[in-house]
Coordinates of N, CA and C in Angstrom, one line a residue:
X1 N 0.8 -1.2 0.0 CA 0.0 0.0 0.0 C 0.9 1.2 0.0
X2 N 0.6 2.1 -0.8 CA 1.3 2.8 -0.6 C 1.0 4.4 0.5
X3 N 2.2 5.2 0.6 CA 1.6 6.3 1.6 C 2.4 7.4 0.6
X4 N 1.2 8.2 0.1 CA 2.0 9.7 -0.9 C 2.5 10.3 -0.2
X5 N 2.4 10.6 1.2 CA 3.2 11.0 2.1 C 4.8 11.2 2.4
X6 N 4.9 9.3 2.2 CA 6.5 9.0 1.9 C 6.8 9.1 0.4
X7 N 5.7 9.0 -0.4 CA 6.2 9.3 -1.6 C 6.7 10.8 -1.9
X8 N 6.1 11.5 -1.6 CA 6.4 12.8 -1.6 C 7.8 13.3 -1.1
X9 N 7.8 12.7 0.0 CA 9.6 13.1 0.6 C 10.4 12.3 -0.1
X10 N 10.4 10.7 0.0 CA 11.5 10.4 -1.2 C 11.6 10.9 -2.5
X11 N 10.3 11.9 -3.0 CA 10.7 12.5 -4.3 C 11.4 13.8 -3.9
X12 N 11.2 14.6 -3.4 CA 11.9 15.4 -2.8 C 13.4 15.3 -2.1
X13 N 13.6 14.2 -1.7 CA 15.1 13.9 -1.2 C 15.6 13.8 -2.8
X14 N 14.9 12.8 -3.4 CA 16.1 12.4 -5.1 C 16.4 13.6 -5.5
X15 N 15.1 14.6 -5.6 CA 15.3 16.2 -6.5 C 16.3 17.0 -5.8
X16 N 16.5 17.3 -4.6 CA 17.5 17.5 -3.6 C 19.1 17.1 -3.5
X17 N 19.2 15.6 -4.1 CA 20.3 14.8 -3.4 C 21.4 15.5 -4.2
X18 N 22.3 15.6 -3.3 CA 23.7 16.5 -4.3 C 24.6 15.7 -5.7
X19 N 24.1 14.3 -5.6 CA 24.7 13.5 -7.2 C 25.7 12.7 -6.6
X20 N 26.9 13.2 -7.9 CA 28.6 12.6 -7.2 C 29.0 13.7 -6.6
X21 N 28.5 15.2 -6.1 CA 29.4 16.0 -5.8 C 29.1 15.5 -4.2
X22 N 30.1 15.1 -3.8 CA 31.1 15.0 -2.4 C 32.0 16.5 -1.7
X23 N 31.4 16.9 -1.0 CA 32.2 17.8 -0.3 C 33.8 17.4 -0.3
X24 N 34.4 18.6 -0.6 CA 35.9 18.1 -0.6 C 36.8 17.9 0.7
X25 N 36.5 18.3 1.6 CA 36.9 17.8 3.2 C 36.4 16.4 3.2
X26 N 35.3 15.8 2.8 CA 35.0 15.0 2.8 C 36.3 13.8 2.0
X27 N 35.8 13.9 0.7 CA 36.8 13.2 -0.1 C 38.3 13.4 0.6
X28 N 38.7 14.6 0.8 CA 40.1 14.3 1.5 C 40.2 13.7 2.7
X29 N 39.3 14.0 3.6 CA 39.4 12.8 5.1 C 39.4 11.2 4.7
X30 N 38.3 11.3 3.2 CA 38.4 9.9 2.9 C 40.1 9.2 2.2
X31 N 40.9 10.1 1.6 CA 42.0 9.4 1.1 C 42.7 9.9 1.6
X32 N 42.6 10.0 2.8 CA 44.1 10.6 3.9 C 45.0 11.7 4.0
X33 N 44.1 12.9 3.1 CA 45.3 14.4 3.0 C 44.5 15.3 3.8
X34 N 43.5 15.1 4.5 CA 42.7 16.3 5.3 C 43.4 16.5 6.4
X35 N 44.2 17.5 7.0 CA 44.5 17.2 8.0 C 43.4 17.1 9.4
X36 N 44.1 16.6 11.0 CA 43.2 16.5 11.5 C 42.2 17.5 12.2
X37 N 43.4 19.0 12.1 CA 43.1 19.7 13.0 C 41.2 20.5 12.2
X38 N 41.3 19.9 10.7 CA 39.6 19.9 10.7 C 38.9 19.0 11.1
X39 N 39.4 18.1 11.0 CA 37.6 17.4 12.1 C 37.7 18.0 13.4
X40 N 38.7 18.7 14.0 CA 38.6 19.6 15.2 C 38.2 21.0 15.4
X41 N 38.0 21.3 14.1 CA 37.0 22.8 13.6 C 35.7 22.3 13.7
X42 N 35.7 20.9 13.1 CA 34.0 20.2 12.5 C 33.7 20.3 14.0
X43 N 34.2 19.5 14.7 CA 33.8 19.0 16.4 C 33.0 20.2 17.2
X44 N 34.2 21.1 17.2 CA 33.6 22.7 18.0 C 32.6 23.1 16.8
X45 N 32.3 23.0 15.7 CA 31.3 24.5 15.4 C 30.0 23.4 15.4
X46 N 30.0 22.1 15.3 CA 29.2 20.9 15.5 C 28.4 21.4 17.0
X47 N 29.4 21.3 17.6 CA 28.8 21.9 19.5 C 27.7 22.7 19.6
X48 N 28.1 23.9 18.5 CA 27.5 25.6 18.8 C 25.9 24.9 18.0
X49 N 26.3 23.8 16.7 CA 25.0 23.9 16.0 C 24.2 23.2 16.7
X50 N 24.6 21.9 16.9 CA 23.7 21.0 17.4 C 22.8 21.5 18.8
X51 N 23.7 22.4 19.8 CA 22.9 23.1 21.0 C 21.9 24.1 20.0
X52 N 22.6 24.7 19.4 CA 21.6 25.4 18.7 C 20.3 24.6 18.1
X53 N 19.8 23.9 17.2 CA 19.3 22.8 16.6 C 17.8 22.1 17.6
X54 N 18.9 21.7 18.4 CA 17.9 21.1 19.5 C 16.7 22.3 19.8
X55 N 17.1 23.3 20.0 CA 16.6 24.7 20.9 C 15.7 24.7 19.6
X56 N 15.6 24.4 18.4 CA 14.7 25.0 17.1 C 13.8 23.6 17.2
X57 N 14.4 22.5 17.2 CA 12.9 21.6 17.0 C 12.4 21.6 18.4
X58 N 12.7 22.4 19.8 CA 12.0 21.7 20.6 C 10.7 22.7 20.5
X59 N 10.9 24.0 19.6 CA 10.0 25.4 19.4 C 8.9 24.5 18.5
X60 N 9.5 23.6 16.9 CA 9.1 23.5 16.4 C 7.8 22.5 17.0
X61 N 8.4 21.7 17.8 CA 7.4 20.4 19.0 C 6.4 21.3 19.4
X62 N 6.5 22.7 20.1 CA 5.3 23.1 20.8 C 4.9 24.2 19.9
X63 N 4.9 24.1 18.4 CA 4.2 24.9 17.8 C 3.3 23.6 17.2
X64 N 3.4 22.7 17.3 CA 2.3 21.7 16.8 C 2.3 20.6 17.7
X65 N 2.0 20.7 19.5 CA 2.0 19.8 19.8 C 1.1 19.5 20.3
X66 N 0.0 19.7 19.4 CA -1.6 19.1 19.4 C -1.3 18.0 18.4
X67 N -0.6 18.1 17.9 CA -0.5 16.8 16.8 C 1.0 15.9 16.7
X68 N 0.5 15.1 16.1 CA 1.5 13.7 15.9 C 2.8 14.7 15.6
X69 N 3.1 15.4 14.4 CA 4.3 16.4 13.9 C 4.9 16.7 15.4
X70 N 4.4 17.1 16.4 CA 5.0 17.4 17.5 C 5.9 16.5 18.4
X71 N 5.5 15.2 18.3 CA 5.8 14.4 18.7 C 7.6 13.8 18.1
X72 N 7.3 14.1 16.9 CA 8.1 13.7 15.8 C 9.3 14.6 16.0
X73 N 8.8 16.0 16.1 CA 10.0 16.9 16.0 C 10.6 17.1 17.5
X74 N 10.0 16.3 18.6 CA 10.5 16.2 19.7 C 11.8 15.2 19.6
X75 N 11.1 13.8 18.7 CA 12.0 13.1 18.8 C 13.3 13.4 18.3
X76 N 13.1 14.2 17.2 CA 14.8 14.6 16.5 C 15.4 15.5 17.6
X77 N 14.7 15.7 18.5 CA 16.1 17.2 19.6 C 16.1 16.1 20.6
X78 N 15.6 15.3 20.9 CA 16.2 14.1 21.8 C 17.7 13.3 21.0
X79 N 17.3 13.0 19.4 CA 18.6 12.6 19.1 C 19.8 13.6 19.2
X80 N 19.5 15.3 19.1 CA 20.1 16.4 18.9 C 20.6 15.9 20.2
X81 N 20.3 15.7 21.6 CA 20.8 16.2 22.8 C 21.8 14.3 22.4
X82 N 21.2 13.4 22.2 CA 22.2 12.1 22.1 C 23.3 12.7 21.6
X83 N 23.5 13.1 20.7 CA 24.5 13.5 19.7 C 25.3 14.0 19.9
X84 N 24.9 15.3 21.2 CA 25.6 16.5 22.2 C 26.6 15.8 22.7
X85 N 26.1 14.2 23.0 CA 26.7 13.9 24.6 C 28.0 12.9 23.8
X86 N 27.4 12.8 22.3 CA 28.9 12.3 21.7 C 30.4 13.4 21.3
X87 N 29.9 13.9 21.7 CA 31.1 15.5 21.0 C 32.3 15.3 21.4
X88 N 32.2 15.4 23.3 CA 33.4 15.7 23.8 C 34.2 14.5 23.5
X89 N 34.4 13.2 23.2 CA 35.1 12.1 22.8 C 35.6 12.7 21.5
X90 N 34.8 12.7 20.4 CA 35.7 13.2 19.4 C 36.6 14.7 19.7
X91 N 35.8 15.6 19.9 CA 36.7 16.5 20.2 C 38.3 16.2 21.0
X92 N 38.1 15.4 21.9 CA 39.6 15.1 22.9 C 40.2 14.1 21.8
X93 N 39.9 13.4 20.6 CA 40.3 12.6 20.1 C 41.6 13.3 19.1
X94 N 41.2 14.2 19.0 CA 41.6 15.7 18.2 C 42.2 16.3 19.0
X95 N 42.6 16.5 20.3 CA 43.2 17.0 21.3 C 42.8 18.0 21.6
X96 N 41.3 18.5 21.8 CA 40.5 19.5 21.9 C 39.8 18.9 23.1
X97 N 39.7 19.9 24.7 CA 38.9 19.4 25.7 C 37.7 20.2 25.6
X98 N 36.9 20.1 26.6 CA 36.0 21.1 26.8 C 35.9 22.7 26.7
X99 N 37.0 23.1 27.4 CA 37.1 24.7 27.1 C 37.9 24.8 26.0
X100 N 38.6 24.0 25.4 CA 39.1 24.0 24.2 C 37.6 24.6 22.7
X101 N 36.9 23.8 22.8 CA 35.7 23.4 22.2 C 35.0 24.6 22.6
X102 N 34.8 24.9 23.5 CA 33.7 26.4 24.0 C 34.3 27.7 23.3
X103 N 35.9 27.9 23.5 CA 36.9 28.9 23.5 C 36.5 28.6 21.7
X104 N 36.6 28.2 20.8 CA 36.6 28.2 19.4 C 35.0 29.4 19.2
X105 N 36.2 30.2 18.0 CA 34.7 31.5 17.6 C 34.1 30.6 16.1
X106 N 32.4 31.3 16.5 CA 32.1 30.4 15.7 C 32.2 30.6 13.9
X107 N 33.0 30.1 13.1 CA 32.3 30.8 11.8 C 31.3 30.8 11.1
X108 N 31.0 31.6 10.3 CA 30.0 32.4 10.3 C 29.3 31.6 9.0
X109 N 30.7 30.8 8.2 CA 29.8 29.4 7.2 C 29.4 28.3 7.7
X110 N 29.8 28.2 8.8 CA 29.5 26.9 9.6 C 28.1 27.3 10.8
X111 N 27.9 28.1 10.9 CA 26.8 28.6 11.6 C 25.3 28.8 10.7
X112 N 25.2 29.1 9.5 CA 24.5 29.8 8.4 C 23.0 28.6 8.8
X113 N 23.4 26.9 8.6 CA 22.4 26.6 8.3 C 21.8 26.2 9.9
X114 N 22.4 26.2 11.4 CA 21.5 26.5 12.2 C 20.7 28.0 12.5
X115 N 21.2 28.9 12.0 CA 20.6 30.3 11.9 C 19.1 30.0 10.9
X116 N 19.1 29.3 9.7 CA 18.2 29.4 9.0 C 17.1 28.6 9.7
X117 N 17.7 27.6 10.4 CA 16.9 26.1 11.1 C 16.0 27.2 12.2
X118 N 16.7 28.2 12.9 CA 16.2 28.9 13.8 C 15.0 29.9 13.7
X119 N 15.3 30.1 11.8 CA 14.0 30.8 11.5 C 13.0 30.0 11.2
X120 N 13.2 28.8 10.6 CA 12.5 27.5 10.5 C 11.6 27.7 11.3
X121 N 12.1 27.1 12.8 CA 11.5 27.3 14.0 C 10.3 28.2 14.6
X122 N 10.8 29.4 13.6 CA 10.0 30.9 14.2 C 8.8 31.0 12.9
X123 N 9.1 30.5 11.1 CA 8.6 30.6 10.8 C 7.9 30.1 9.6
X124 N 8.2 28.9 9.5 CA 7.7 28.3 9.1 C 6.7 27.6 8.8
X125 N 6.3 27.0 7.9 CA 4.9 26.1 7.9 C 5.4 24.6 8.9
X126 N 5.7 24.5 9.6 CA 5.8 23.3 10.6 C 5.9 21.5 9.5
X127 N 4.5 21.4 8.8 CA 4.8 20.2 7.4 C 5.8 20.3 6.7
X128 N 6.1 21.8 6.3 CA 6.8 21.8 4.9 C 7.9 21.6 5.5
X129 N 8.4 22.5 6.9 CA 10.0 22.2 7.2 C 10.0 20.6 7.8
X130 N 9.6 20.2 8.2 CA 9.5 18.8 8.3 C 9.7 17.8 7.2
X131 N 9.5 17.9 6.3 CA 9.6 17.4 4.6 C 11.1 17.8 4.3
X132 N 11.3 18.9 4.4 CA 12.4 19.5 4.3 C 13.6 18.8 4.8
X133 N 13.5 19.3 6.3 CA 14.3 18.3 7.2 C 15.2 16.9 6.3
X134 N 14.0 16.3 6.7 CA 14.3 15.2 6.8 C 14.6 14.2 5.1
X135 N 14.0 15.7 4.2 CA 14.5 14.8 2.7 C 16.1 14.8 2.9
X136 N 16.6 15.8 3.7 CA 18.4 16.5 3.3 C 19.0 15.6 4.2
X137 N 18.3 14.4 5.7 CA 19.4 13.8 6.0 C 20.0 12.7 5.7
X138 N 19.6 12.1 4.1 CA 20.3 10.7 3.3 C 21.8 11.4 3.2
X139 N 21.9 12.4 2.2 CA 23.5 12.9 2.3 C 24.2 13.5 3.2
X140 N 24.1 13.9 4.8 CA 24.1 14.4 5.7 C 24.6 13.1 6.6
X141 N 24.0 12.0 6.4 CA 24.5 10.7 7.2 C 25.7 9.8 6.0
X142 N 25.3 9.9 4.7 CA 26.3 9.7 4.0 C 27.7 10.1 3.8
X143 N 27.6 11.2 4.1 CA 28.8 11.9 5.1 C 29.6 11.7 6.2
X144 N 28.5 11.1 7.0 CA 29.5 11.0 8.3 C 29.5 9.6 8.2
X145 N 29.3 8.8 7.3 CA 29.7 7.3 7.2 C 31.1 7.2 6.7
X146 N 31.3 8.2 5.6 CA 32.5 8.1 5.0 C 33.7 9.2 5.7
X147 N 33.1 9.5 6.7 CA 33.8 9.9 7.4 C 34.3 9.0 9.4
X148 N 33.1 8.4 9.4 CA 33.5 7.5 10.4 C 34.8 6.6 9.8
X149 N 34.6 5.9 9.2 CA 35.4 4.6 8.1 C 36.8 5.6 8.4
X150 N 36.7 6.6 7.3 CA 37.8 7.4 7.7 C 38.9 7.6 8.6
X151 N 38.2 8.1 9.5 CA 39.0 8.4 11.0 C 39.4 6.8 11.7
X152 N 38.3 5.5 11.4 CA 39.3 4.5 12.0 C 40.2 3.9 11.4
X153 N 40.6 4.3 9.9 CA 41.7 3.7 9.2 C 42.8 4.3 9.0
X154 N 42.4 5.6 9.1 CA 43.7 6.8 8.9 C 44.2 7.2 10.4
X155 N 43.1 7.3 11.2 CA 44.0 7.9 12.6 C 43.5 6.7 13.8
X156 N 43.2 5.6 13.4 CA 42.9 4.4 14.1 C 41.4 5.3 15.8
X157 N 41.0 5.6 15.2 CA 39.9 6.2 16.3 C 39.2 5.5 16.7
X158 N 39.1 5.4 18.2 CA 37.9 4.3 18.5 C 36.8 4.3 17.8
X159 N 35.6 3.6 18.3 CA 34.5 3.6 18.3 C 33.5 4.7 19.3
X160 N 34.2 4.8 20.2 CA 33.8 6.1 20.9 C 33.6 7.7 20.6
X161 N 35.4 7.6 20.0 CA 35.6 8.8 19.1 C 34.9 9.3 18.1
X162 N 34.6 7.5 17.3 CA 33.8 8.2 16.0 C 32.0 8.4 16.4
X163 N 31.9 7.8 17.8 CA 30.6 8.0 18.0 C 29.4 8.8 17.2
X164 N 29.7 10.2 17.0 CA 29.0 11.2 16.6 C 28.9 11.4 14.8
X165 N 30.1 10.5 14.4 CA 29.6 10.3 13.1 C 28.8 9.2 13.0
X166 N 29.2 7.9 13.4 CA 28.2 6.7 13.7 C 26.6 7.0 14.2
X167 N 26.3 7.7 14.9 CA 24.7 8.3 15.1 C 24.5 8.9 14.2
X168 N 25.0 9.4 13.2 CA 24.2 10.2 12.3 C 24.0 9.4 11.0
X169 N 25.4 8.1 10.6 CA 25.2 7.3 9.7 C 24.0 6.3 9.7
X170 N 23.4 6.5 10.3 CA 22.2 5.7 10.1 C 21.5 6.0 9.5
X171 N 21.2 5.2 8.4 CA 19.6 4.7 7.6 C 18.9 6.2 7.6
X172 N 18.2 7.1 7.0 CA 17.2 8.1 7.1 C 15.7 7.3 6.5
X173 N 15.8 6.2 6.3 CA 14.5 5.5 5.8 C 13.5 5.6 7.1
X174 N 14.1 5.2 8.2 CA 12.8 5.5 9.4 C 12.3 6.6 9.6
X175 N 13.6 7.2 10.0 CA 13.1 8.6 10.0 C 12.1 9.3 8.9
X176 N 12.2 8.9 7.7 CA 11.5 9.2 6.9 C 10.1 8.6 6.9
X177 N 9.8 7.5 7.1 CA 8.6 6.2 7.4 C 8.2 7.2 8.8
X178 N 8.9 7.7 10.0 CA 8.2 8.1 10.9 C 7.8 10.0 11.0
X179 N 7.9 10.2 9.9 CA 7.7 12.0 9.4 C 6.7 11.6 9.0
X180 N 6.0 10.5 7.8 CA 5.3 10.2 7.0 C 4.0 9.9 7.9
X181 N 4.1 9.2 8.7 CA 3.1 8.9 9.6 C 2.7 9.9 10.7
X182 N 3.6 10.8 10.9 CA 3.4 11.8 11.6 C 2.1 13.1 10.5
X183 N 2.8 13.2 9.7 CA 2.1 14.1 8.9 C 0.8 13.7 8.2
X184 N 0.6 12.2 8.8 CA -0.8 11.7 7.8 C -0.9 11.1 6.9
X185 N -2.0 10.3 6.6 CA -2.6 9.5 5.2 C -2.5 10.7 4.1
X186 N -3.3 11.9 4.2 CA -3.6 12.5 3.3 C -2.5 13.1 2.5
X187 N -2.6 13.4 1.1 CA -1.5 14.5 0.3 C -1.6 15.4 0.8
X188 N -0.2 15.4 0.9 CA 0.1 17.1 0.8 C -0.1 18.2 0.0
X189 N -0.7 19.3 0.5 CA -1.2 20.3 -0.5 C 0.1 21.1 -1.3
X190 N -0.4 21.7 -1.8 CA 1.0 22.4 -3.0 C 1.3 23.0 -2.7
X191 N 0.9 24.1 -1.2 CA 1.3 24.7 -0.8 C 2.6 24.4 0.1
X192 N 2.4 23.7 0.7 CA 2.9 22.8 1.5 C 4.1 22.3 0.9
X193 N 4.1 21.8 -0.2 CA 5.4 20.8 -0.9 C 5.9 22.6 -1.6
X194 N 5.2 23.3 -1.9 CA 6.4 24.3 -2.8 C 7.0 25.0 -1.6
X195 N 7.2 25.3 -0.4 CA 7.2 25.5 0.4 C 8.7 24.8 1.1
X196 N 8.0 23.0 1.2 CA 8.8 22.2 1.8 C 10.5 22.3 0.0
X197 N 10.8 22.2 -0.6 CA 11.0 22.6 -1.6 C 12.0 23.7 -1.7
X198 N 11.7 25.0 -0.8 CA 12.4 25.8 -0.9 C 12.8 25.7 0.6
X199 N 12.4 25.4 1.4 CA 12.9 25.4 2.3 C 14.2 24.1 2.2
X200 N 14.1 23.2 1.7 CA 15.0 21.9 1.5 C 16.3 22.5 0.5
X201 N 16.1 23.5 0.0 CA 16.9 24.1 -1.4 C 17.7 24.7 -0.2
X202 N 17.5 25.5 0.9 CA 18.0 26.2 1.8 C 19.0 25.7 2.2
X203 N 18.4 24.5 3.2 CA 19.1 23.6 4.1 C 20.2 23.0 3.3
X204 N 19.7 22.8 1.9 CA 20.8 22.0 1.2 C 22.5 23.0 0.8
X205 N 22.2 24.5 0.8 CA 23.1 25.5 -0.1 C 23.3 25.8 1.5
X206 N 22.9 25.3 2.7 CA 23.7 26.0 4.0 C 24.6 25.0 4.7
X207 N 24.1 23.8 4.0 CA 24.8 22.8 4.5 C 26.1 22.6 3.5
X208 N 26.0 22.8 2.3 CA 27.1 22.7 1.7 C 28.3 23.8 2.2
X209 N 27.2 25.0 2.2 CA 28.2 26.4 3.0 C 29.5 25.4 4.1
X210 N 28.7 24.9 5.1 CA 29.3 24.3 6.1 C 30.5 23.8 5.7
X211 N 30.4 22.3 4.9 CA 31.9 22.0 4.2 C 32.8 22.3 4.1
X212 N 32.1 23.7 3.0 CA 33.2 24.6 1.9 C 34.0 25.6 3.0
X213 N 33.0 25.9 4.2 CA 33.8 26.6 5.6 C 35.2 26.0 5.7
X214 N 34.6 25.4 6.2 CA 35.7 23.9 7.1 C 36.9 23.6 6.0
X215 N 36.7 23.5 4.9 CA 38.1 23.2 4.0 C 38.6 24.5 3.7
X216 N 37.9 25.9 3.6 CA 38.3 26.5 3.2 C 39.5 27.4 4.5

């Protein structure tokens, strides 16, 4: 049986998905020329977003938490605070402690797409950014897969260390199956998808921002 619901976001994730373009920090962490002290830029400006992040879907939870959506966008700032509590491992793995990690100023391309997430929050249609969300995290976890792998072949990093890329490498099919169910049997209106659409075009040109930060 099908649900247009999930059809709709997996059509929207494909129209979204970046292709073969691979962020180049990326590709270089993968063949061993990235040095490390960027995944210790990634670590700290990761800290500033992810606190930030959590603080936007738990707005987005109680602007719809008469409904299932609320529930949904609770659960992603519960993974947001999991994810928190993976940091300080990588960061020390990187020889960055806690005030190490605080003391770092934030850049201003690496900050861009929790700033937009934060207007999300304030003003958005609650469905559309939801659709949105969650079409952009297949390449988002594809990322930090080939970047886990990464760090335990090139700088032998535990499993601890790579913790915070390992939570995000997971699967976005549930997540997606549980957006789907959240938002209902019914289609989505056009307003709604042109909406979720531009808002996903955002997430996508703020998240690349981030990258292109970080190598540059």
């Amino acid at each position: 049986m099908t649900h247009p619901t999930l059809d709709r976001i997996q059509q929207l994730r494909a129209e979204l998905a970046p292709g073969d373009t691979t962020p180049a920090l990326v590709t270089a962490l993968a063949d061993g020329t990235a040095p490390l002290s960027a995944v210790a830029e990634l670590a700290a400006q990761q800290h500033r977003i992810i606190s930030s992040d959590r603080r936007s879907l738990l707005l987005l939870a109680t602007r719809c938490a008469d409904r299932p959506l609320g529930a949904w966008f609770a659960t992603l700032a519960e993974g947001e605070s999991a994810a928190l509590r993976t940091l300080p491992a990588l960061a020390a793995a990187c020889g960055l402690d806690d005030r190490a990690v605080a003391a770092r100023a934030p850049l201003p391309g690496c900050q861009a797409y929790p700033a937009y997430l934060a207007w999300l929050a304030l003003n958005s249609r609650p469905p559309a950014a939801a659709v949105a969300m969650v079409a952009n995290f297949a390449a988002w976890g594809g990322y930090c897969a080939t970047i886990a792998r990464a760090l335990r072949r090139r700088h032998g990093f535990s499993d601890e260390a790579c913790a915070f890329f390992d939570f995000f490498a997971q699967p976005s099919s549930g997540l997606e199956q549980q957006a789907a169910d959240a938002l209902g049997p019914e289609p989505l209106d056009e307003p709604t998808l042109a909406a979720a659409r531009e808002y996903g075009l955002l997430l996508q040109a703020y998240e690349q921002l981030f990258w292109r930060t970080l190598t540059d």
